[in-house]
Short mmCIF file of C-alpha atoms in Angstrom, two decimals:
data_model
loop_
_atom_site.label_atom_id
_atom_site.label_comp_id
_atom_site.label_asym_id
_atom_site.label_seq_id
_atom_site.Cartn_x
_atom_site.Cartn_y
_atom_site.Cartn_z
CA MET A 1 90.04 11.51 77.44
CA LEU A 2 87.40 11.34 75.25
CA LYS A 3 87.76 8.25 72.29
CA LEU A 4 85.44 8.47 69.10
CA LYS A 5 84.66 6.41 66.10
CA THR A 6 83.86 8.68 63.23
CA VAL A 7 81.95 6.50 60.11
CA ASN A 8 81.26 7.98 56.58
CA PHE A 9 79.17 5.60 54.61
CA ASP A 10 78.98 7.72 51.57
CA GLN A 11 82.73 7.94 51.34
CA ARG A 12 83.28 4.68 52.99
CA GLN A 13 85.62 6.34 55.62
CA PHE A 14 86.37 4.95 59.02
CA HIS A 15 88.75 6.65 61.99
CA THR A 16 89.09 6.58 65.38
CA HIS A 17 90.02 9.97 67.32
CA GLN A 18 91.01 10.82 70.74
CA LEU A 19 90.49 14.20 72.16
CA ASN A 20 93.31 14.96 74.51
CA PRO A 21 94.40 18.27 75.86
CA THR A 22 96.78 19.95 73.64
CA TYR A 23 98.14 22.69 76.13
CA GLN A 24 97.53 22.89 79.94
CA GLY A 25 94.04 23.69 81.07
CA GLN A 26 92.32 22.96 77.63
CA MET A 27 88.62 21.93 78.28
CA GLU A 28 86.95 22.75 75.29
CA TRP A 29 87.38 20.95 71.75
CA LEU A 30 85.96 22.31 68.66
CA ILE A 31 84.61 20.16 65.53
CA GLY A 32 83.79 21.54 62.24
CA ARG A 33 85.68 21.65 58.52
CA ASN A 34 88.03 24.23 59.41
CA PRO A 35 91.56 22.91 59.68
CA THR A 36 92.12 24.97 62.93
CA CYS A 37 89.53 22.86 64.67
CA ASP A 38 90.28 20.08 67.01
CA LEU A 39 88.37 17.31 65.20
CA VAL A 40 88.30 18.01 61.51
CA LEU A 41 85.42 16.66 59.34
CA SER A 42 86.00 17.77 55.89
CA ASN A 43 82.69 17.23 54.51
CA ARG A 44 80.50 20.01 52.57
CA GLU A 45 77.46 19.36 55.25
CA VAL A 46 80.01 20.15 58.04
CA SER A 47 80.35 23.86 58.87
CA ARG A 48 83.28 25.71 59.31
CA VAL A 49 83.18 25.48 63.09
CA HIS A 50 80.16 23.10 63.83
CA GLY A 51 80.28 22.47 67.26
CA ARG A 52 82.14 21.67 70.34
CA ILE A 53 82.67 19.55 73.02
CA VAL A 54 83.07 20.62 76.65
CA TYR A 55 84.33 18.93 79.83
CA HIS A 56 82.54 20.97 83.02
CA GLU A 57 81.62 19.44 86.15
CA GLU A 58 82.96 16.07 85.59
CA ALA A 59 81.19 15.54 82.60
CA TYR A 60 81.27 15.91 78.80
CA HIS A 61 78.82 17.81 76.64
CA PHE A 62 78.26 18.60 73.05
CA VAL A 63 77.23 21.89 71.65
CA ASP A 64 76.16 23.02 68.06
CA VAL A 65 77.34 26.57 67.85
CA GLY A 66 74.74 27.39 65.22
CA SER A 67 75.67 25.12 62.40
CA THR A 68 74.12 25.33 58.66
CA SER A 69 72.98 21.82 58.66
CA GLY A 70 72.54 21.14 62.36
CA SER A 71 73.36 18.08 64.54
CA LEU A 72 71.55 14.88 65.64
CA LEU A 73 72.48 13.02 68.93
CA ASN A 74 70.78 9.45 69.32
CA GLY A 75 68.07 10.66 66.55
CA ASP A 76 66.93 13.94 68.31
CA ALA A 77 67.90 17.52 66.92
CA VAL A 78 70.35 19.68 68.76
CA PRO A 79 69.30 23.11 69.25
CA ALA A 80 72.02 25.67 68.92
CA ASN A 81 73.72 26.29 71.99
CA ASP A 82 72.19 23.62 73.82
CA LYS A 83 74.37 21.76 76.08
CA ARG A 84 73.72 17.96 75.70
CA LEU A 85 75.56 15.64 77.95
CA LEU A 86 77.20 12.71 75.92
CA HIS A 87 77.28 8.87 77.38
CA VAL A 88 79.60 5.88 76.26
CA GLY A 89 77.50 4.39 73.34
CA ASP A 90 76.01 8.13 72.19
CA LEU A 91 75.72 8.45 68.16
CA LEU A 92 76.16 11.78 67.33
CA GLN A 93 75.62 12.79 63.59
CA ILE A 94 77.40 15.78 62.12
CA GLY A 95 76.52 16.13 58.50
CA GLU A 96 76.67 12.81 56.93
CA THR A 97 79.24 11.84 59.30
CA PHE A 98 78.55 9.51 62.21
CA LEU A 99 80.35 9.96 65.61
CA TYR A 100 80.20 6.93 68.15
CA VAL A 101 81.27 7.91 71.78
CA GLU A 102 83.45 5.02 71.98
CA GLU A 103 85.42 5.79 75.79
CA LEU A 104 84.91 8.89 78.52
CA ALA A 105 87.44 9.54 80.81
CA PRO A 106 88.40 12.76 82.85
CA PRO A 107 91.37 14.64 81.34
CA SER A 108 94.60 14.07 82.28
CA THR A 109 95.46 14.64 86.21
CA ALA A 110 97.56 17.78 85.42
CA VAL A 111 94.91 19.47 83.38
CA GLN A 112 92.34 18.68 86.09
CA ASN A 113 94.49 20.03 88.95
CA GLN A 114 94.68 23.02 86.55
CA LEU A 115 91.12 23.32 86.29
CA ASP A 116 90.76 22.97 89.92
CA SER A 117 93.07 25.77 91.03
CA ASN A 118 91.34 27.97 88.37
CA SER A 119 87.78 26.95 90.03
CA SER A 120 87.60 30.63 91.30
CA LEU A 121 87.64 33.67 88.62
CA PRO A 122 91.26 35.26 88.62
CA GLU A 123 91.65 38.50 90.71
CA ALA A 124 95.05 39.65 89.28
CA GLN A 125 94.45 42.77 87.09
CA TRP A 126 96.44 43.36 83.88
CA THR A 127 99.59 45.71 84.45
CA GLU A 128 102.59 47.33 82.45
CA GLU A 129 104.67 44.39 83.09
CA PRO A 130 105.13 42.19 80.65
CA LEU A 131 102.66 39.13 80.63
CA THR A 132 102.98 35.79 79.14
CA CYS A 133 99.71 34.60 77.36
CA TYR A 134 99.14 31.22 75.63
CA CYS A 135 96.92 30.79 72.56
CA HIS A 136 93.45 28.95 73.50
CA ARG A 137 91.70 29.16 70.02
CA ILE A 138 92.50 30.33 66.49
CA ILE A 139 89.61 31.25 64.12
CA GLN A 140 89.67 31.69 60.47
CA GLU A 141 87.84 34.81 60.10
CA THR A 142 88.39 35.47 56.05
CA PRO A 143 90.89 33.71 53.83
CA ASP A 144 93.67 36.21 54.75
CA MET A 145 92.34 37.07 58.30
CA LYS A 146 92.32 35.13 61.72
CA THR A 147 91.36 35.73 65.19
CA PHE A 148 94.27 34.29 68.13
CA CYS A 149 92.24 34.20 71.43
CA LEU A 150 94.92 34.54 74.32
CA VAL A 151 94.64 33.74 77.94
CA ALA A 152 97.12 34.91 80.71
CA ASP A 153 99.48 32.24 82.13
CA PRO A 154 98.88 32.68 85.23
CA PRO A 155 95.16 34.15 84.57
CA VAL A 156 94.44 37.37 84.91
CA LEU A 157 91.44 40.38 84.19
CA PHE A 158 92.14 42.15 80.79
CA ASN A 159 91.29 45.61 81.53
CA PHE A 160 91.07 47.97 78.84
CA TYR A 161 89.16 50.42 77.01
CA PRO A 162 87.41 49.21 73.68
CA GLY A 163 89.32 50.13 70.84
CA GLN A 164 92.88 50.05 72.38
CA PHE A 165 95.72 48.18 71.12
CA VAL A 166 98.50 46.02 72.69
CA ASN A 167 102.20 45.45 71.99
CA LEU A 168 102.89 41.66 70.77
CA GLU A 169 106.36 40.15 71.40
CA VAL A 170 107.17 37.02 69.32
CA PRO A 171 110.36 35.13 69.03
CA ILE A 172 111.16 34.97 65.39
CA ALA A 173 115.03 33.64 64.10
CA GLY A 174 115.77 33.59 67.88
CA LYS A 175 115.26 37.16 68.37
CA PRO A 176 112.13 39.15 69.92
CA VAL A 177 110.22 41.02 67.67
CA ILE A 178 107.33 43.61 68.88
CA ARG A 179 104.37 44.57 66.78
CA PRO A 180 101.45 46.48 67.85
CA TYR A 181 97.65 45.10 67.28
CA SER A 182 94.32 46.21 67.83
CA ILE A 183 92.37 44.33 70.32
CA SER A 184 89.11 42.80 68.91
CA SER A 185 87.64 41.57 72.15
CA SER A 186 85.57 43.57 74.54
CA PRO A 187 86.56 44.36 78.19
CA THR A 188 82.89 43.07 79.02
CA ARG A 189 84.63 39.45 78.32
CA PRO A 190 87.75 39.96 80.49
CA TYR A 191 89.09 36.21 80.87
CA HIS A 192 90.43 36.30 77.36
CA LEU A 193 91.92 38.95 75.11
CA SER A 194 91.60 38.35 71.16
CA LEU A 195 93.84 39.75 68.26
CA THR A 196 92.55 39.84 64.87
CA ILE A 197 95.55 39.89 62.64
CA LYS A 198 95.34 39.96 58.60
CA ARG A 199 97.95 38.31 56.46
CA VAL A 200 100.47 41.40 54.96
CA PRO A 201 101.58 40.74 51.21
CA GLY A 202 104.70 42.69 50.12
CA PRO A 203 104.03 46.02 47.91
CA ALA A 204 103.44 44.82 44.38
CA ASN A 205 105.99 47.65 43.04
CA GLU A 206 108.86 47.23 45.78
CA ALA A 207 110.07 43.70 45.57
CA GLU A 208 112.74 44.82 48.05
CA VAL A 209 110.08 45.48 50.85
CA PRO A 210 109.45 42.04 52.91
CA PRO A 211 105.95 41.31 53.60
CA GLY A 212 104.60 41.88 57.26
CA LEU A 213 107.12 40.17 59.37
CA VAL A 214 104.94 39.35 62.52
CA SER A 215 101.55 39.49 61.00
CA ASN A 216 102.52 36.56 58.81
CA TRP A 217 104.50 34.73 60.92
CA MET A 218 101.16 34.60 63.18
CA HIS A 219 99.33 33.17 60.50
CA ASP A 220 102.09 30.53 59.47
CA GLU A 221 103.94 29.62 62.47
CA PHE A 222 101.47 30.55 65.68
CA LYS A 223 99.74 27.31 66.94
CA VAL A 224 97.29 26.62 69.45
CA GLY A 225 98.93 25.91 73.12
CA ASP A 226 102.00 28.19 71.98
CA ARG A 227 103.09 31.32 73.98
CA VAL A 228 103.60 35.17 73.15
CA ARG A 229 104.03 38.16 75.58
CA LEU A 230 102.13 41.42 75.56
CA ILE A 231 104.11 44.28 76.46
CA GLY A 232 103.31 47.49 78.39
CA GLY A 233 99.35 46.80 78.90
CA ALA A 234 96.39 48.35 76.72
CA MET A 235 97.48 51.58 74.91
CA GLY A 236 96.36 53.87 72.59
CA HIS A 237 93.74 56.84 72.57
CA PHE A 238 91.30 55.13 69.89
CA SER A 239 88.31 54.69 72.30
CA CYS A 240 84.77 55.54 72.52
CA LEU A 241 85.38 55.80 76.59
CA PRO A 242 85.55 57.16 78.84
CA ASN A 243 83.55 60.11 77.44
CA LEU A 244 81.07 58.10 75.18
CA PRO A 245 79.21 59.98 72.61
CA PRO A 246 75.61 59.80 72.35
CA LYS A 247 75.93 58.55 68.56
CA LEU A 248 78.65 57.01 67.14
CA LEU A 249 79.54 56.69 63.32
CA LEU A 250 82.18 53.73 62.91
CA ILE A 251 84.09 53.54 59.88
CA SER A 252 86.59 51.00 58.83
CA ALA A 253 88.30 49.23 55.79
CA GLY A 254 90.22 45.77 56.18
CA SER A 255 91.99 45.00 59.03
CA GLY A 256 90.41 48.58 60.67
CA ILE A 257 87.65 46.57 61.89
CA THR A 258 89.17 45.29 64.85
CA PRO A 259 89.27 48.20 67.03
CA MET A 260 85.48 48.85 65.90
CA MET A 261 84.52 45.05 66.93
CA SER A 262 85.79 45.66 70.37
CA MET A 263 83.58 49.15 70.54
CA SER A 264 80.63 47.26 68.92
CA ARG A 265 81.05 44.29 70.97
CA TRP A 266 81.16 46.67 74.44
CA VAL A 267 78.08 48.47 73.05
CA ASN A 268 76.09 45.17 72.83
CA ASP A 269 77.24 43.84 76.10
CA THR A 270 76.77 46.52 78.13
CA LEU A 271 72.90 47.73 76.81
CA VAL A 272 74.41 51.23 77.16
CA ASP A 273 72.16 54.11 75.66
CA CYS A 274 74.13 54.81 72.58
CA ASP A 275 73.28 55.09 68.78
CA VAL A 276 75.69 53.47 66.62
CA THR A 277 76.02 53.43 62.71
CA PHE A 278 78.69 50.71 61.93
CA LEU A 279 79.98 51.34 58.15
CA HIS A 280 82.33 49.21 56.87
CA SER A 281 84.50 48.43 53.52
CA ALA A 282 85.67 45.40 51.88
CA ARG A 283 86.97 43.89 48.88
CA THR A 284 84.60 41.39 48.22
CA PRO A 285 81.87 39.42 50.21
CA LYS A 286 84.21 36.64 51.31
CA ASP A 287 86.53 39.41 52.86
CA ILE A 288 84.14 40.74 54.89
CA ALA A 289 85.38 39.37 58.96
CA PHE A 290 82.62 39.09 61.66
CA ARG A 291 80.01 39.22 59.14
CA ALA A 292 77.71 36.75 60.80
CA GLU A 293 78.22 38.07 64.12
CA LEU A 294 77.69 42.21 63.02
CA GLU A 295 74.62 40.86 61.00
CA THR A 296 73.28 39.60 64.18
CA MET A 297 74.02 42.53 66.31
CA ALA A 298 71.86 44.59 63.49
CA ALA A 299 68.81 42.56 63.47
CA GLN A 300 68.91 42.03 67.61
CA MET A 301 70.05 45.71 68.46
CA PRO A 302 67.52 48.78 68.15
CA ASN A 303 70.36 51.06 68.26
CA PHE A 304 72.93 49.21 65.84
CA LYS A 305 72.90 50.02 62.39
CA LEU A 306 75.06 48.00 59.84
CA ALA A 307 76.37 49.30 56.24
CA ILE A 308 78.93 47.19 54.19
CA THR A 309 80.29 48.12 50.88
CA THR A 310 82.18 46.01 48.84
CA THR A 311 84.63 47.55 46.54
CA GLN A 312 85.62 44.49 43.93
CA PHE A 313 83.56 42.67 41.90
CA GLU A 314 83.44 38.59 42.82
CA PRO A 315 82.49 36.19 39.97
CA GLY A 316 79.74 33.95 41.15
CA ALA A 317 79.16 35.75 44.45
CA ALA A 318 75.93 37.07 45.37
CA TRP A 319 75.85 40.57 46.95
CA MET A 320 72.97 42.93 47.37
CA GLY A 321 74.82 45.37 49.56
CA LEU A 322 76.61 48.58 48.80
CA THR A 323 79.31 48.81 46.14
CA GLY A 324 82.04 51.25 45.60
CA ARG A 325 84.12 53.43 48.03
CA ILE A 326 82.67 55.66 50.62
CA SER A 327 81.76 58.79 48.98
CA GLU A 328 79.60 61.76 50.28
CA SER A 329 76.43 60.32 48.68
CA MET A 330 76.93 57.18 49.98
CA LEU A 331 77.45 58.68 53.73
CA GLN A 332 74.70 60.80 53.16
CA LEU A 333 72.34 57.68 52.61
CA VAL A 334 73.89 55.21 55.14
CA VAL A 335 73.99 58.43 57.82
CA PRO A 336 71.43 61.14 57.20
CA ASP A 337 72.28 62.46 60.93
CA LEU A 338 75.99 62.47 60.33
CA PHE A 339 76.56 65.97 61.55
CA ASP A 340 75.36 64.44 65.14
CA ARG A 341 77.65 61.89 65.37
CA ALA A 342 81.27 61.34 66.70
CA VAL A 343 83.04 59.87 63.77
CA TYR A 344 85.88 57.06 64.31
CA VAL A 345 88.03 55.62 61.29
CA CYS A 346 90.39 53.11 61.14
CA GLY A 347 91.97 51.37 57.93
CA PRO A 348 95.05 51.78 55.57
CA ALA A 349 96.31 55.32 55.23
CA GLY A 350 94.99 55.95 52.18
CA PHE A 351 91.37 54.81 52.91
CA MET A 352 91.84 57.31 56.13
CA ALA A 353 92.93 60.36 54.20
CA GLY A 354 90.09 59.67 51.85
CA ILE A 355 87.17 59.52 54.25
CA LYS A 356 88.86 62.94 56.30
CA SER A 357 89.03 64.41 52.68
CA THR A 358 85.52 64.01 52.33
CA LEU A 359 84.03 65.05 55.75
CA GLU A 360 85.86 67.97 55.55
CA ALA A 361 84.56 69.10 52.10
CA MET A 362 80.88 68.18 53.61
CA GLN A 363 81.82 70.58 56.61
CA PHE A 364 81.71 67.94 59.19
CA SER A 365 83.19 69.51 62.38
CA MET A 366 86.43 67.52 63.05
CA GLU A 367 86.59 67.99 66.49
CA ARG A 368 84.53 65.45 66.59
CA TYR A 369 86.87 62.91 64.09
CA LEU A 370 89.42 60.58 65.35
CA GLU A 371 91.28 58.13 63.45
CA GLU A 372 93.81 55.37 64.36
CA SER A 373 96.94 54.35 62.59
CA PHE A 374 99.98 52.28 63.36
CA GLY A 375 102.89 53.37 61.82
CA GLY A 376 103.63 55.36 58.66
CA ARG A 377 106.49 57.48 57.20
CA LYS A 378 108.45 59.01 59.64
CA LEU A 379 108.98 62.80 59.64
CA ALA A 380 112.38 64.68 59.39
CA PRO A 381 112.71 66.35 62.72
CA THR A 382 112.54 70.03 62.94
CA MET A 383 114.60 72.98 64.39
CA PRO A 384 114.18 72.75 67.97
CA SER A 385 112.40 76.07 69.53
CA THR A 386 114.13 77.65 72.57
CA ASP A 387 111.00 77.68 74.98
CA ILE A 388 108.08 75.61 75.51
CA GLU A 389 104.57 77.45 74.38
CA THR A 390 101.96 76.25 76.74
CA PRO A 391 98.72 77.60 74.95
CA SER A 392 96.35 79.30 77.90
CA ASP A 393 93.49 77.25 76.29
CA PRO A 394 94.86 73.61 75.03
CA PRO A 395 92.60 71.98 73.03
CA THR A 396 90.45 69.03 73.94
CA LEU A 397 90.50 65.78 72.18
CA ILE A 398 87.47 63.07 72.00
CA GLY A 399 88.71 60.14 74.11
CA ASN A 400 91.10 59.89 76.32
CA ARG A 401 94.10 61.37 74.59
CA PRO A 402 96.26 63.64 77.00
CA ASN A 403 97.01 67.11 75.82
CA VAL A 404 100.04 68.02 74.11
CA TYR A 405 101.37 71.41 73.70
CA HIS A 406 103.44 72.49 70.82
CA ALA A 407 104.51 75.68 68.93
CA SER A 408 105.25 76.02 65.40
CA ASN A 409 104.76 72.42 64.72
CA GLN A 410 107.56 71.54 66.79
CA THR A 411 107.17 69.85 70.28
CA THR A 412 110.52 70.24 72.62
CA ILE A 413 110.67 68.27 76.10
CA ARG A 414 113.18 69.53 78.66
CA LEU A 415 114.64 67.44 81.18
CA ASP A 416 116.87 69.10 83.78
CA VAL A 417 119.59 69.94 81.54
CA PRO A 418 122.31 71.37 83.35
CA ALA A 419 123.02 75.01 82.79
CA ASN A 420 126.70 74.18 81.31
CA ALA A 421 125.54 71.71 79.04
CA THR A 422 122.94 73.45 77.16
CA ALA A 423 125.45 73.99 74.29
CA THR A 424 126.92 70.69 74.03
CA THR A 425 127.16 68.77 70.64
CA PRO A 426 123.78 66.55 70.60
CA GLY A 427 124.34 62.88 71.38
CA VAL A 428 123.37 60.32 73.64
CA THR A 429 124.60 58.53 76.56
CA PHE A 430 123.78 54.91 77.24
CA ALA A 431 123.98 54.79 80.96
CA LYS A 432 123.87 51.19 81.54
CA VAL A 433 126.51 50.07 78.85
CA GLY A 434 128.56 53.43 79.45
CA ARG A 435 128.74 54.62 76.19
CA SER A 436 128.32 58.21 74.83
CA ILE A 437 128.00 58.55 70.80
CA ALA A 438 127.61 61.61 68.72
CA ALA A 439 124.34 62.82 66.69
CA ASP A 440 124.33 63.58 63.10
CA GLY A 441 121.26 65.60 63.79
CA THR A 442 118.69 63.46 61.63
CA SER A 443 119.08 59.91 63.54
CA SER A 444 116.61 59.43 66.43
CA ILE A 445 117.86 57.84 69.41
CA LEU A 446 116.68 54.55 68.44
CA GLU A 447 118.73 54.77 65.45
CA ILE A 448 121.76 55.64 67.08
CA ALA A 449 121.35 52.49 69.68
CA GLU A 450 120.82 50.38 66.71
CA GLN A 451 123.83 51.48 65.04
CA GLU A 452 125.73 50.71 67.91
CA GLY A 453 124.08 47.24 68.65
CA ILE A 454 122.40 48.53 71.98
CA PRO A 455 118.75 47.00 72.22
CA ILE A 456 115.99 48.96 72.62
CA PRO A 457 112.34 47.44 72.12
CA SER A 458 110.36 48.77 69.21
CA ALA A 459 107.46 48.24 67.19
CA CYS A 460 105.90 51.24 65.03
CA ARG A 461 108.81 53.24 64.92
CA ALA A 462 106.62 56.32 64.19
CA GLY A 463 105.81 57.38 67.85
CA ALA A 464 102.29 55.60 67.90
CA CYS A 465 102.71 52.46 70.26
CA GLY A 466 105.00 53.43 72.94
CA ALA A 467 106.94 50.23 72.80
CA CYS A 468 110.45 52.27 72.54
CA LYS A 469 109.77 54.36 75.72
CA ILE A 470 112.57 54.75 77.72
CA ARG A 471 113.61 57.13 80.80
CA THR A 472 116.37 59.72 80.62
CA GLN A 473 118.57 61.22 83.34
CA GLU A 474 118.96 64.52 81.40
CA GLY A 475 119.17 66.26 78.43
CA THR A 476 116.54 67.82 75.83
CA VAL A 477 114.67 65.96 72.71
CA ARG A 478 112.58 67.30 70.07
CA TYR A 479 109.99 65.83 67.88
CA ALA A 480 108.81 66.53 64.42
CA THR A 481 105.16 66.07 65.45
CA SER A 482 103.71 65.49 68.96
CA PRO A 483 104.38 62.02 70.18
CA THR A 484 100.77 60.07 70.56
CA ALA A 485 101.95 57.52 72.53
CA LEU A 486 103.72 59.47 75.27
CA SER A 487 101.32 60.56 78.21
CA ALA A 488 101.62 63.81 79.90
CA LYS A 489 102.42 61.98 83.12
CA ASP A 490 105.13 59.81 81.21
CA ALA A 491 106.85 63.11 80.07
CA GLU A 492 107.45 64.82 83.42
CA ALA A 493 108.67 61.58 84.55
CA GLY A 494 111.44 61.92 82.02
CA TYR A 495 110.30 59.21 79.53
CA VAL A 496 110.63 59.89 75.56
CA LEU A 497 109.81 57.67 72.45
CA ALA A 498 113.12 56.49 71.28
CA CYS A 499 111.73 56.02 67.71
CA VAL A 500 110.94 59.63 67.32
CA ALA A 501 113.05 61.49 69.77
CA HIS A 502 116.14 63.37 68.55
CA PRO A 503 118.68 64.73 70.91
CA VAL A 504 119.21 68.47 71.12
CA ASN A 505 122.21 68.14 73.42
CA GLN A 506 123.73 65.26 75.47
CA VAL A 507 121.09 63.05 76.37
CA VAL A 508 121.60 60.43 79.16
CA VAL A 509 119.44 57.77 78.59
CA GLU A 510 118.69 54.24 80.62
CA ALA A 511 119.92 51.96 78.56
#
């Protein structure tokens, strides 16, 4: 326990604070103006996150994390990121507020035991089994975007490719809800996993459509110390690995910046020989997430170029960067060697469609183009083809995406169909509950299950996240488009994506 007395002579405010652990294993407390800090000082001279107090090697230390106005300890300036030992009677000055160290005692026994048991680095690896994590820290990146720093309980090493996503399960109204979110941290920092989530308003012209259920719940309800589950391990093919191109162009807008940050942080941490240009579009300067970190990368890395454009004018805000939407002329200005690069794009659907059209008009080789998208409107299924057509020279896609074969825009996967069952009426048999339901030709396996009250986990409902992956025992399914979240290995093992899989005949699923 650390006991402090704060004094602000200008505002004539006097308070006593005790920094106790708020969750198992807490050994760090943040000080700053942001409401999410452990000790909130609401003065203008105090930075959003000004400093932190760390308990390490049986002692408390203060660290200024690079605040604007700086910090003084017993009258001496504390250099940024320099760890200073605290003693009883020390006087710490942050802005116009003085913090007197009144009492120092080790954290509670339970927390100390947790620290001792974790003194060695965790050896357990992240698997596809559901993983419980607790929130170690929350950072307000922009007015409508927060980063949630998660640590596994018990600890594991988070192994993933930079740019991948996870399926997050949260309890809302007593029911588990799953949604996919890109990872914003880097696998080079494997002891925690960060998800940066943007608040989602409801569509202005569609009052009946609710705002983002899980995203807004995370902003409004999820607190430091709370727990969530990760379902299925890291997923997705939107990554610069394992086949790293020598030159990258990362283009993002809004929350699409999150997988780009993961890749940028990985390049920064590994000092890899890869030339990166990062072009980000934001509404206004205050909506630029990770701005200080990105500008630091650009200043310190000779192989990292940053360009940011804003699309809306903000009264009273000085902005000397680019303005307007990303266009052909802007690309020519920012990336004169565009045709030498592999291009990764992430953002709202309209934004990505515009970037893709612009690149196609510039005759960019789209074989070196990759975009990331969760969800979208589900396509109606087409009639199944009678055979699987396997091209002799299958396309190779950038990243680690498995080859998917399709004919006439229709993918069919056959699963040990008995000869006497190929002509049966389409339907689904749910093996665990022992019920067979006829299919109407338009509903997916997931929709049929929901109509009957049979639970199947789901998230994106567009075949992009893999949360609804389920094993079949027999039958044939069809997809309107190739299911991106289903690997060739999964398909061979009999798995289908329930949200976009439509039964051709009687399909038996393990549900």
